[in-house]
Amino acid sequence: MKNIKPLLLSPLFLILSSICQHAFAQTTPIQLPAKFKLPENPIALARAVRPQVYFDAIGRKAGLLGVEAGRFESWVFPLKLFHDAQFMIQVEGEDSPVEFSSIAERIIVRPESTTIVAANQQYTIRVTFFTPIDEPASIVLFDVDSSKPLTITVSFVPDLKPMWPAGLGGQNSGWRDDLKAFLISESRRKFNGLFGSPAATRGVSTPAHQLASGALRFDIRVDPDKARRHYFPLIITAGIEGRQPVLDRYQRISASIPELYARTFEHYRRLREEKMRIQTPDKSFDLAFEWAKVALDKGMIDNPELGLGLIAGWGASGSGARPGFGWFFGGDAAINSFAMTGYGDFESMAAAFRFLAKYQRADGKIPHEISQAAAGIRWFDEFPYAYYHADTTPLYIVAVHNLIRQSGDRALLAELWPALKKAYQFCLDNDSDGDGILENSKAGLGASELGSLLANLHQDIYLAATNLEASRSMREFAVVMKDDALRDLADRKYKLASESINARYWSSKENRYAYALLKDGAQNTEITAWTAVPMMFGQLDRTLASESMRLLGSSRISTDWGTRMLDNQSPAYSPIAYNNGGVWPFLTGFVAAAEYEYDHPQSGFAHLGQLVNMTFDFASGYHHEILSGDFYRPLDESVPHQLFSSGMVVTPLVRGLLGLRADAFNGTLEFKPQIPAEWDRFDVRNLRFETDRIGISYRRENEQTLLFIITKDGESPVKVIFKPPIPYLPESIQVTIDGKRVRIGPDEPGDSYRLQFGKRTEIVVTVIGGFDFYVTQTKPGIGDRTSSLKILDVLRETDNRVQIITEGLSGASYTIRARGKIRAVSGGTINGMENGFTLIDIHFTPETDRQIYRRQTLSVELAQ
């Protein structure tokens, strides 16, 4: 008996047991799926293959991550099954095989799948990658058109390792001829993966007691006649629940491919058609908006041990175990919630907030990041990353508030109320200097994670803004929850924090707001994009913030593809530095939202347009995490599918350009659009507000008349605060609502109108006179430098004269297109008319040795 245990662990026994298991396994032969037509998707993106550019096919439980050459890796969360999968094609009678990557010509990216088309003089192969929306599995379909038989060889490097930083030992792999698949497992047989094809003819195997040190491979022989009627699929699945469930699922997935594709297509059809939609004169805006929804939706991950939450981003891991930022981030979820709530995915955001509340620390701190492998290690105890950031906690409160304000979900508020109170208490407990704001020096990181912006840091303006907004949120929540003591406390803290951020961050010497407060009591007055965050929430004095606002739109911060984190004239600036100069799309979105909030719509629209353009320039449909500060190109370490980058196509568009803000507690919807001068129409469908779905249509009927039609599907009336978009220096404005002329009441904010409607209301705005303009934005090519005209501010000089403060490259000329009766200009030249717009050329004096950006003022005088 003493010798049995060594025998059971011997390589010979493991091999024999594997053979016996294969012999006695009960499997049903798997048939090839009949060809089915892939349904047309109206937002599909197609172009020529760029071999090293990223693509993915992600579901709730699994994903394929690869490059357009056709190489890819597979994950069934939290496990990585393999990497470096690729294909070779051998035509019968030919001497040598052809690499698929060398003949890949075209890529079609859809929300539900990606197809790469490879063409050779003897065949065309269309390879479609998709991951069923709700299965721990992925599928690859070969659609082969060939007159000769051929063999497709699939090779891959097995892994079977959990996501970083967890580990696993004892992995092994072997060919299962009964399943026509490789089984990748480990000694306990708890973690198992299968990769194969019902069409496979043979697999090159390794000893069953070890993992291959190189690539495994199997062959698929393709008969031309059979290929006309069938797909040749690759089936991938895995699990952590033992071997038999994975074997069963492999067979079930193999037998239900058409149904799984249809279910995945239907999921994205509903996302497209049932959530908010826009239609504008610029189709690229419409497409980018839809793809932002898709990019964000692919971040909702249902981990079998941790639950359903929102991850931060995706990128291939190669031989490593970190698929981009494919684990759960609290701060990213909060930032993304402004977009996801905006387009109406209340259910996903509720799930994400429940997830974060589940892992809240005892002192109230909300987790910053949670690895998908956290359940298998002591993630919260032995690793430093879980509660790394301070900003995640107040931002969580702000994001939940934003969701409930639009959804009106008081039951969710009651459910999360204990977590929200604990989170707010954490903010209170970490305010050591009594300014109403917690500190980085005590609570953790905020705006910056490394570099000069961390030096001697006490509190940064981003953290201050999130805490100020958290106090406002808790004050409103406490009213709803009838907690008078907390309401009064939050009110006091809000007023104190508002005074603090406006006084302590103001630099009279620099005539602008500082980036941070230092431990020695001084200010860090570096110019950064982070100043936009308090302005997005309307927290800074609007008069004092004017120079900060201009700097955000200037070439010191703004490129033609977004905003740098740090001023390019700072001694600490580097164009490839992660926190000291790179361009962040998510910060660009904060800046755009701030510009709309502070009435700088031209610069806001320029930044929004840059985010739109990026949708199509790199990984199709997705946005990179960070780009160079000097050239239009992602940094080498950038994650190619970063959720909070894509979300910023939505956030400034909904909050800023459309001016939509919900207040379910008071049953009020704000609609304060700032419409680009070049747009004569737009339509919004399925704006979710409480239980209603609202539609908005805008048409410029003629030079003077703007028509707005608002509709809804619910029965109860909705109150709307409407601020009409008006040009600069109008002579008169008239507003009629449902045929009745209205005036602003004494209690109305600014130039807003309050109305209430049931099913439909029609608003006509008639504007006599005035001035508006736009600049056609430069669309940079990959690798370009910044060259576009910057609009820094528009000032009313007299009753009939405006000043446009611009910035352009020395030696360059630009054209502004203006609407209005223009008498004269200075600082520019009138150069005719085009489509009802006056063309005004602006020329910047050349420098002797180089091109630099210079400020120049254009003054426009209107005829009276």
CSV table of N, CA, C and O in Angstrom, one decimal, residues 241-293:
chain,number,residue,atom,x,y,z
A,241,GLU,N,-15.2,24.5,-13.2
A,241,GLU,CA,-16.2,23.7,-12.4
A,241,GLU,C,-15.9,22.3,-12.5
A,241,GLU,O,-16.8,21.4,-12.2
A,242,GLY,N,-14.8,21.8,-13.0
A,242,GLY,CA,-14.5,20.4,-13.3
A,242,GLY,C,-14.6,20.1,-14.7
A,242,GLY,O,-15.0,20.9,-15.6
A,243,ARG,N,-14.3,18.8,-15.1
A,243,ARG,CA,-14.1,18.5,-16.5
A,243,ARG,C,-15.4,18.2,-17.2
A,243,ARG,O,-15.6,18.7,-18.3
A,244,GLN,N,-16.3,17.4,-16.6
A,244,GLN,CA,-17.5,17.0,-17.3
A,244,GLN,C,-18.4,18.1,-17.8
A,244,GLN,O,-18.8,18.1,-19.0
A,245,PRO,N,-18.6,19.2,-17.0
A,245,PRO,CA,-19.4,20.3,-17.5
A,245,PRO,C,-18.8,20.9,-18.8
A,245,PRO,O,-19.5,21.4,-19.7
A,246,VAL,N,-17.5,21.0,-18.8
A,246,VAL,CA,-16.8,21.6,-20.0
A,246,VAL,C,-17.0,20.7,-21.2
A,246,VAL,O,-17.2,21.1,-22.3
A,247,LEU,N,-16.8,19.3,-21.0
A,247,LEU,CA,-17.0,18.4,-22.1
A,247,LEU,C,-18.5,18.5,-22.6
A,247,LEU,O,-18.7,18.5,-23.9
A,248,ASP,N,-19.4,18.6,-21.7
A,248,ASP,CA,-20.8,18.7,-22.1
A,248,ASP,C,-21.1,20.0,-22.9
A,248,ASP,O,-21.8,20.0,-23.9
A,249,ARG,N,-20.5,21.1,-22.4
A,249,ARG,CA,-20.7,22.4,-23.0
A,249,ARG,C,-20.1,22.4,-24.4
A,249,ARG,O,-20.6,23.0,-25.4
A,250,TYR,N,-18.9,21.8,-24.6
A,250,TYR,CA,-18.3,21.7,-25.9
A,250,TYR,C,-19.2,21.1,-26.9
A,250,TYR,O,-19.4,21.7,-28.0
A,251,GLN,N,-19.9,20.0,-26.6
A,251,GLN,CA,-20.8,19.4,-27.5
A,251,GLN,C,-22.0,20.3,-27.7
A,251,GLN,O,-22.5,20.4,-28.9
A,252,ARG,N,-22.5,20.9,-26.7
A,252,ARG,CA,-23.7,21.7,-26.8
A,252,ARG,C,-23.5,22.9,-27.7
A,252,ARG,O,-24.3,23.3,-28.6
A,253,ILE,N,-22.3,23.6,-27.5
A,253,ILE,CA,-21.9,24.8,-28.3
A,253,ILE,C,-21.8,24.3,-29.7
A,253,ILE,O,-22.3,25.0,-30.7
A,254,SER,N,-21.1,23.2,-30.0
A,254,SER,CA,-20.9,22.8,-31.3
A,254,SER,C,-22.2,22.5,-32.1
A,254,SER,O,-22.2,22.7,-33.3
A,255,ALA,N,-23.2,22.1,-31.4
A,255,ALA,CA,-24.5,21.8,-32.0
A,255,ALA,C,-25.4,23.0,-32.2
A,255,ALA,O,-26.5,22.8,-32.7
A,256,SER,N,-25.1,24.1,-31.6
A,256,SER,CA,-26.0,25.3,-31.6
A,256,SER,C,-25.4,26.6,-32.1
A,256,SER,O,-25.8,27.6,-31.7
A,257,ILE,N,-24.5,26.5,-33.1
A,257,ILE,CA,-23.8,27.7,-33.6
A,257,ILE,C,-24.7,28.7,-34.2
A,257,ILE,O,-24.7,29.9,-33.9
A,258,PRO,N,-25.7,28.3,-35.1
A,258,PRO,CA,-26.6,29.3,-35.7
A,258,PRO,C,-27.4,30.0,-34.6
A,258,PRO,O,-27.6,31.3,-34.7
A,259,GLU,N,-27.9,29.3,-33.7
A,259,GLU,CA,-28.7,29.9,-32.6
A,259,GLU,C,-27.9,30.9,-31.8
A,259,GLU,O,-28.4,31.9,-31.4
A,260,LEU,N,-26.6,30.5,-31.4
A,260,LEU,CA,-25.8,31.4,-30.6
A,260,LEU,C,-25.4,32.6,-31.4
A,260,LEU,O,-25.4,33.7,-30.8
A,261,TYR,N,-25.2,32.5,-32.7
A,261,TYR,CA,-24.9,33.7,-33.5
A,261,TYR,C,-26.1,34.6,-33.5
A,261,TYR,O,-26.0,35.9,-33.3
A,262,ALA,N,-27.3,34.0,-33.7
A,262,ALA,CA,-28.5,34.8,-33.8
A,262,ALA,C,-28.8,35.5,-32.4
A,262,ALA,O,-29.2,36.7,-32.4
A,263,ARG,N,-28.5,34.8,-31.3
A,263,ARG,CA,-28.8,35.4,-30.0
A,263,ARG,C,-27.8,36.6,-29.8
A,263,ARG,O,-28.2,37.6,-29.2
A,264,THR,N,-26.6,36.4,-30.2
A,264,THR,CA,-25.6,37.5,-30.0
A,264,THR,C,-26.0,38.7,-30.9
A,264,THR,O,-25.9,39.9,-30.5
A,265,PHE,N,-26.3,38.4,-32.2
A,265,PHE,CA,-26.8,39.5,-33.1
A,265,PHE,C,-28.0,40.3,-32.5
A,265,PHE,O,-28.0,41.5,-32.5
A,266,GLU,N,-28.9,39.5,-31.9
A,266,GLU,CA,-30.1,40.1,-31.3
A,266,GLU,C,-29.8,41.0,-30.1
A,266,GLU,O,-30.4,42.1,-29.9
A,267,HIS,N,-28.8,40.6,-29.3
A,267,HIS,CA,-28.4,41.4,-28.2
A,267,HIS,C,-27.9,42.8,-28.7
A,267,HIS,O,-28.3,43.8,-28.1
A,268,TYR,N,-27.1,42.8,-29.7
A,268,TYR,CA,-26.6,44.1,-30.2
A,268,TYR,C,-27.6,44.9,-31.0
A,268,TYR,O,-27.5,46.1,-31.1
A,269,ARG,N,-28.6,44.2,-31.6
A,269,ARG,CA,-29.7,44.9,-32.3
A,269,ARG,C,-30.4,45.6,-31.2
A,269,ARG,O,-30.8,46.8,-31.4
A,270,ARG,N,-30.7,45.0,-30.1
A,270,ARG,CA,-31.5,45.7,-29.1
A,270,ARG,C,-30.7,46.9,-28.5
A,270,ARG,O,-31.2,47.9,-28.2
A,271,LEU,N,-29.4,46.7,-28.3
A,271,LEU,CA,-28.5,47.8,-27.8
A,271,LEU,C,-28.6,48.9,-28.8
A,271,LEU,O,-28.7,50.1,-28.4
A,272,ARG,N,-28.6,48.7,-30.1
A,272,ARG,CA,-28.6,49.7,-31.1
A,272,ARG,C,-30.0,50.4,-31.1
A,272,ARG,O,-30.1,51.6,-31.2
A,273,GLU,N,-31.1,49.6,-31.1
A,273,GLU,CA,-32.4,50.1,-31.4
A,273,GLU,C,-33.2,50.6,-30.2
A,273,GLU,O,-34.1,51.4,-30.3
A,274,GLU,N,-32.9,49.9,-29.0
A,274,GLU,CA,-33.7,50.2,-27.8
A,274,GLU,C,-33.1,51.2,-26.9
A,274,GLU,O,-33.7,51.8,-26.0
A,275,LYS,N,-31.8,51.4,-27.0
A,275,LYS,CA,-31.1,52.4,-26.2
A,275,LYS,C,-31.1,53.7,-27.1
A,275,LYS,O,-31.5,53.7,-28.2
A,276,MET,N,-30.6,54.8,-26.5
A,276,MET,CA,-30.6,56.1,-27.1
A,276,MET,C,-29.9,56.0,-28.5
A,276,MET,O,-28.8,55.4,-28.6
A,277,ARG,N,-30.5,56.7,-29.5
A,277,ARG,CA,-29.9,56.8,-30.8
A,277,ARG,C,-29.9,58.2,-31.3
A,277,ARG,O,-30.8,59.0,-30.9
A,278,ILE,N,-29.0,58.5,-32.1
A,278,ILE,CA,-28.9,59.9,-32.7
A,278,ILE,C,-28.8,59.8,-34.2
A,278,ILE,O,-28.3,58.8,-34.7
A,279,GLN,N,-29.4,60.8,-34.8
A,279,GLN,CA,-29.2,61.0,-36.3
A,279,GLN,C,-28.9,62.4,-36.5
A,279,GLN,O,-29.6,63.3,-36.2
A,280,THR,N,-27.7,62.7,-37.1
A,280,THR,CA,-27.2,64.0,-37.3
A,280,THR,C,-26.8,64.2,-38.8
A,280,THR,O,-26.8,63.2,-39.5
A,281,PRO,N,-26.5,65.4,-39.2
A,281,PRO,CA,-26.0,65.6,-40.6
A,281,PRO,C,-24.7,64.9,-40.8
A,281,PRO,O,-24.3,64.8,-42.0
A,282,ASP,N,-24.0,64.6,-39.8
A,282,ASP,CA,-22.7,63.9,-39.9
A,282,ASP,C,-22.8,62.5,-39.6
A,282,ASP,O,-22.9,62.1,-38.4
A,283,LYS,N,-22.7,61.6,-40.6
A,283,LYS,CA,-22.9,60.2,-40.3
A,283,LYS,C,-21.8,59.6,-39.4
A,283,LYS,O,-22.0,58.6,-38.7
A,284,SER,N,-20.6,60.2,-39.4
A,284,SER,CA,-19.6,59.7,-38.6
A,284,SER,C,-19.9,59.9,-37.1
A,284,SER,O,-19.6,59.0,-36.3
A,285,PHE,N,-20.6,60.9,-36.8
A,285,PHE,CA,-21.1,61.1,-35.4
A,285,PHE,C,-22.1,60.0,-35.0
A,285,PHE,O,-22.0,59.4,-33.9
A,286,ASP,N,-23.0,59.7,-35.9
A,286,ASP,CA,-24.0,58.7,-35.6
A,286,ASP,C,-23.3,57.3,-35.4
A,286,ASP,O,-23.7,56.6,-34.5
A,287,LEU,N,-22.4,57.0,-36.3
A,287,LEU,CA,-21.7,55.7,-36.2
A,287,LEU,C,-20.8,55.6,-34.9
A,287,LEU,O,-20.8,54.6,-34.2
A,288,ALA,N,-20.1,56.7,-34.7
A,288,ALA,CA,-19.2,56.7,-33.5
A,288,ALA,C,-20.1,56.6,-32.2
A,288,ALA,O,-19.6,55.9,-31.3
A,289,PHE,N,-21.2,57.2,-32.2
A,289,PHE,CA,-22.1,57.0,-31.0
A,289,PHE,C,-22.5,55.6,-30.8
A,289,PHE,O,-22.5,55.0,-29.7
A,290,GLU,N,-22.9,54.9,-31.9
A,290,GLU,CA,-23.3,53.5,-31.8
A,290,GLU,C,-22.2,52.6,-31.4
A,290,GLU,O,-22.3,51.7,-30.6
A,291,TRP,N,-21.0,52.9,-31.9
A,291,TRP,CA,-19.8,52.1,-31.6
A,291,TRP,C,-19.3,52.3,-30.1
A,291,TRP,O,-18.8,51.4,-29.5
A,292,ALA,N,-19.6,53.5,-29.6
A,292,ALA,CA,-19.2,53.8,-28.2
A,292,ALA,C,-20.1,52.9,-27.3
A,292,ALA,O,-19.7,52.3,-26.3
A,293,LYS,N,-21.4,52.8,-27.7
A,293,LYS,CA,-22.3,51.9,-27.0
A,293,LYS,C,-21.8,50.4,-27.0
A,293,LYS,O,-21.8,49.8,-26.0
